[in-house]
mmCIF file of C-alpha atoms in Angstrom:
data_model
loop_
_atom_site.group_PDB
_atom_site.id
_atom_site.type_symbol
_atom_site.label_atom_id
_atom_site.label_comp_id
_atom_site.label_asym_id
_atom_site.label_seq_id
_atom_site.Cartn_x
_atom_site.Cartn_y
_atom_site.Cartn_z
ATOM 1 C CA MET A 154 99.677 28.293 69.493
ATOM 2 C CA PRO A 155 96.805 27.646 71.868
ATOM 3 C CA LYS A 156 95.167 30.742 73.325
ATOM 4 C CA ILE A 157 94.306 30.611 77.007
ATOM 5 C CA LYS A 158 90.677 31.710 77.190
ATOM 6 C CA GLU A 159 90.181 31.230 80.947
ATOM 7 C CA ILE A 160 91.870 30.003 84.051
ATOM 8 C CA GLU A 161 89.506 28.280 86.425
ATOM 9 C CA ARG A 162 89.759 27.189 90.002
ATOM 10 C CA THR A 163 88.943 23.593 90.680
ATOM 11 C CA PRO A 164 87.505 22.055 93.890
ATOM 12 C CA ASN A 165 91.129 21.197 94.668
ATOM 13 C CA PRO A 166 92.835 24.336 96.041
ATOM 14 C CA ASP A 167 96.162 23.031 94.682
ATOM 15 C CA ALA A 168 94.952 22.673 91.050
ATOM 16 C CA MET A 169 94.005 25.099 88.332
ATOM 17 C CA ARG A 170 92.432 24.373 84.968
ATOM 18 C CA PHE A 171 93.367 26.283 81.841
ATOM 19 C CA VAL A 172 90.624 26.519 79.177
ATOM 20 C CA LEU A 173 92.091 26.922 75.719
ATOM 21 C CA GLY A 174 90.660 28.416 72.542
ATOM 22 C CA GLU A 175 91.557 25.383 70.451
ATOM 23 C CA PRO A 176 92.176 21.731 71.334
ATOM 24 C CA LEU A 177 95.526 20.253 72.204
ATOM 25 C CA THR A 178 94.214 16.744 71.510
ATOM 26 C CA ASN A 179 91.266 15.225 69.709
ATOM 27 C CA GLY A 180 89.633 13.717 72.795
ATOM 28 C CA VAL A 181 92.803 11.970 73.859
ATOM 29 C CA THR A 182 93.436 12.177 77.609
ATOM 30 C CA ARG A 183 96.991 12.608 78.810
ATOM 31 C CA SER A 184 97.783 12.140 82.503
ATOM 32 C CA PHE A 185 101.200 12.486 84.124
ATOM 33 C CA GLU A 186 101.997 12.099 87.864
ATOM 34 C CA ASN A 187 105.701 12.942 87.634
ATOM 35 C CA SER A 188 108.423 14.173 85.315
ATOM 36 C CA ALA A 189 109.613 10.629 84.472
ATOM 37 C CA GLU A 190 106.164 9.718 83.067
ATOM 38 C CA ALA A 191 106.189 12.947 81.090
ATOM 39 C CA GLU A 192 109.605 12.664 79.499
ATOM 40 C CA HIS A 193 108.198 11.994 76.008
ATOM 41 C CA ASP A 194 105.504 14.677 76.202
ATOM 42 C CA GLU A 195 106.725 18.157 75.348
ATOM 43 C CA LEU A 196 104.020 20.085 77.194
ATOM 44 C CA ALA A 197 104.006 17.971 80.314
ATOM 45 C CA SER A 198 107.837 17.964 80.478
ATOM 46 C CA ALA A 199 107.873 21.772 80.220
ATOM 47 C CA LEU A 200 105.335 22.126 82.998
ATOM 48 C CA PHE A 201 107.154 19.673 85.249
ATOM 49 C CA ASN A 202 110.314 21.762 84.801
ATOM 50 C CA ILE A 203 108.524 24.530 86.772
ATOM 51 C CA ASP A 204 109.085 24.228 90.480
ATOM 52 C CA HIS A 205 106.152 22.996 92.578
ATOM 53 C CA VAL A 206 104.259 21.224 89.705
ATOM 54 C CA ILE A 207 103.333 17.690 90.803
ATOM 55 C CA ASN A 208 100.692 16.636 88.253
ATOM 56 C CA VAL A 209 99.742 17.464 84.625
ATOM 57 C CA TYR A 210 96.461 16.324 83.086
ATOM 58 C CA TYR A 211 95.065 17.455 79.739
ATOM 59 C CA VAL A 212 92.449 16.587 77.194
ATOM 60 C CA ASP A 213 90.940 18.507 74.298
ATOM 61 C CA LYS A 214 90.828 22.230 75.331
ATOM 62 C CA TYR A 215 91.632 21.710 79.000
ATOM 63 C CA VAL A 216 94.953 21.598 80.806
ATOM 64 C CA THR A 217 95.003 20.988 84.583
ATOM 65 C CA VAL A 218 98.098 21.589 86.602
ATOM 66 C CA THR A 219 98.423 20.563 90.240
ATOM 67 C CA GLN A 220 101.019 22.057 92.545
ATOM 68 C CA ASP A 221 102.463 20.961 95.880
ATOM 69 C CA GLY A 222 100.727 23.783 97.776
ATOM 70 C CA LYS A 223 103.952 25.667 98.410
ATOM 71 C CA GLU A 224 103.620 28.345 95.777
ATOM 72 C CA VAL A 225 101.291 31.345 95.510
ATOM 73 C CA TRP A 226 99.002 30.770 92.539
ATOM 74 C CA SER A 227 99.432 34.317 91.077
ATOM 75 C CA ASP A 228 103.226 33.662 90.803
ATOM 76 C CA LEU A 229 102.879 30.115 89.497
ATOM 77 C CA LEU A 230 100.291 31.023 86.858
ATOM 78 C CA ARG A 231 102.733 33.473 85.280
ATOM 79 C CA LYS A 232 105.203 30.603 84.882
ATOM 80 C CA LEU A 233 102.714 28.076 83.595
ATOM 81 C CA ALA A 234 101.113 30.220 80.870
ATOM 82 C CA PRO A 235 104.089 30.392 78.415
ATOM 83 C CA PRO A 236 104.553 26.625 77.955
ATOM 84 C CA ILE A 237 100.832 26.137 77.590
ATOM 85 C CA ARG A 238 100.642 28.955 74.978
ATOM 86 C CA GLU A 239 103.614 27.438 73.121
ATOM 87 C CA ALA A 240 102.274 23.876 73.127
ATOM 88 C CA THR A 241 101.908 22.180 69.806
ATOM 89 C CA PRO A 242 98.493 20.518 69.254
ATOM 90 C CA GLN A 243 98.732 16.768 69.224
ATOM 91 C CA LEU A 244 95.707 15.983 67.116
ATOM 92 C CA ASP A 245 97.131 12.713 65.719
ATOM 93 C CA VAL A 246 98.350 11.231 69.050
ATOM 94 C CA GLU A 247 96.817 7.946 70.129
ATOM 95 C CA GLU A 248 95.087 7.468 73.413
ATOM 96 C CA ASP A 249 97.036 5.778 76.173
ATOM 97 C CA SER A 250 94.968 2.574 76.195
ATOM 98 C CA GLU A 251 95.204 2.366 79.970
ATOM 99 C CA VAL A 252 94.359 5.958 80.897
ATOM 100 C CA HIS A 253 90.878 5.087 82.226
ATOM 101 C CA ALA A 254 91.300 1.395 83.071
ATOM 102 C CA THR A 255 94.221 -1.031 83.326
ATOM 103 C CA ARG A 256 94.644 -3.685 80.610
ATOM 104 C CA GLU A 257 93.457 -6.276 83.193
ATOM 105 C CA VAL A 258 90.193 -4.389 83.630
ATOM 106 C CA GLN A 259 89.728 -3.909 79.872
ATOM 107 C CA ASP A 260 90.346 -7.598 79.138
ATOM 108 C CA THR A 261 88.174 -8.958 81.895
ATOM 109 C CA ASP A 262 85.144 -11.112 81.374
ATOM 110 C CA ASP A 263 83.779 -10.008 84.764
ATOM 111 C CA PRO A 264 80.457 -8.331 83.878
ATOM 112 C CA ARG A 265 80.692 -6.194 87.037
ATOM 113 C CA LEU A 266 83.873 -4.520 85.888
ATOM 114 C CA GLN A 267 82.380 -3.932 82.452
ATOM 115 C CA GLN A 268 79.282 -2.375 83.942
ATOM 116 C CA ILE A 269 81.288 -0.285 86.374
ATOM 117 C CA ASN A 270 83.541 1.084 83.658
ATOM 118 C CA GLN A 271 80.567 1.975 81.498
ATOM 119 C CA MET A 272 78.804 3.636 84.461
ATOM 120 C CA LEU A 273 81.899 5.669 85.218
ATOM 121 C CA ASP A 274 82.140 6.744 81.577
ATOM 122 C CA GLU A 275 78.555 7.915 81.561
ATOM 123 C CA GLN A 276 77.939 9.222 85.082
ATOM 124 C CA VAL A 277 81.241 10.096 86.744
ATOM 125 C CA ARG A 278 84.130 10.833 84.451
ATOM 126 C CA PRO A 279 82.372 13.773 82.644
ATOM 127 C CA TYR A 280 81.900 15.523 86.005
ATOM 128 C CA LEU A 281 85.436 14.839 87.132
ATOM 129 C CA LEU A 282 86.730 16.224 83.831
ATOM 130 C CA ALA A 283 84.658 19.397 84.395
ATOM 131 C CA ASP A 284 86.619 19.780 87.656
ATOM 132 C CA GLY A 285 89.996 19.114 85.973
ATOM 133 C CA GLY A 286 90.531 15.437 86.622
ATOM 134 C CA GLY A 287 89.646 11.848 85.891
ATOM 135 C CA LEU A 288 89.433 8.353 87.333
ATOM 136 C CA LYS A 289 91.226 5.134 86.448
ATOM 137 C CA ILE A 290 90.026 1.664 87.434
ATOM 138 C CA LEU A 291 93.009 -0.389 88.653
ATOM 139 C CA GLY A 292 91.200 -3.620 89.296
ATOM 140 C CA LEU A 293 89.017 -5.765 91.502
ATOM 141 C CA ASP A 294 90.673 -7.479 94.491
ATOM 142 C CA GLY A 295 87.979 -9.763 95.884
ATOM 143 C CA ASN A 296 85.167 -7.308 96.657
ATOM 144 C CA ARG A 297 87.434 -4.253 96.670
ATOM 145 C CA LEU A 298 87.342 -2.088 93.588
ATOM 146 C CA LYS A 299 90.637 -0.197 93.404
ATOM 147 C CA VAL A 300 90.503 3.227 91.662
ATOM 148 C CA HIS A 301 93.023 5.992 91.123
ATOM 149 C CA TYR A 302 92.102 9.679 90.810
ATOM 150 C CA GLN A 303 93.872 11.686 88.109
ATOM 151 C CA GLY A 304 94.568 15.368 87.577
ATOM 152 C CA ALA A 305 93.037 17.774 90.045
ATOM 153 C CA CYS A 306 91.147 14.907 91.630
ATOM 154 C CA GLY A 307 94.369 13.162 92.670
ATOM 155 C CA THR A 308 95.030 15.360 95.716
ATOM 156 C CA CYS A 309 91.578 16.805 96.221
ATOM 157 C CA PRO A 310 90.045 16.270 99.631
ATOM 158 C CA THR A 311 86.541 16.108 98.102
ATOM 159 C CA ALA A 312 87.524 13.284 95.786
ATOM 160 C CA THR A 313 88.833 11.038 98.521
ATOM 161 C CA SER A 314 85.713 11.546 100.606
ATOM 162 C CA GLY A 315 82.420 12.693 99.074
ATOM 163 C CA THR A 316 83.115 11.660 95.486
ATOM 164 C CA LEU A 317 84.452 8.231 96.568
ATOM 165 C CA TYR A 318 81.336 7.674 98.664
ATOM 166 C CA ALA A 319 79.112 8.599 95.694
ATOM 167 C CA ILE A 320 80.983 6.254 93.401
ATOM 168 C CA GLU A 321 80.693 3.440 95.955
ATOM 169 C CA SER A 322 76.935 4.055 96.180
ATOM 170 C CA MET A 323 76.636 3.698 92.405
ATOM 171 C CA VAL A 324 78.858 0.613 92.322
ATOM 172 C CA LYS A 325 76.740 -1.030 95.050
ATOM 173 C CA ARG A 326 73.771 -0.939 92.630
ATOM 174 C CA ILE A 327 75.829 -3.311 90.436
ATOM 175 C CA ASP A 328 77.056 -5.445 93.343
ATOM 176 C CA PRO A 329 76.045 -4.617 96.948
ATOM 177 C CA GLU A 330 79.127 -6.420 98.274
ATOM 178 C CA LEU A 331 81.665 -4.174 96.564
ATOM 179 C CA GLN A 332 83.725 -1.619 98.414
ATOM 180 C CA VAL A 333 85.616 1.146 96.559
ATOM 181 C CA ILE A 334 89.117 2.239 97.660
ATOM 182 C CA SER A 335 91.315 4.968 96.284
ATOM 183 C CA VAL A 336 94.961 4.196 95.721
#
């Protein structure tokens, strides 16, 4: 059973990150935006069964839970802790191949998308993970790069403004014509 070492606030006031004593996954990222997506994941399903939970994101020793903003954190944390403590490590689970980029992006021969994904892996995703979230590339529509924030970043006001602007600045070094939009 994973031991909860710490509970950390994230930049998103509606998300908390649990730091565990041992990993739940071996580097595999799991991201769920609703209970239907989580139906085959024991931990995520248990967390979505708790009122007010709207997003579950976990990788290695970190579990981020986002709520709808209608519950007091002290009450909600008491409900979230038991399923996290009871979670079974999934050290043999395979990565969702589309957790960071759609199949279209992964299979592209567009060098811009390849460079952007690598840049995000090296310069953006580690920082988003430290704040309890992630970023998925959905595709390129003309000169519009569509991205989707995950975990705590999904409903965070900072992600949809400052972080998005920073990502767009980095992307413009690859192609000055590109615009980044969050969906």
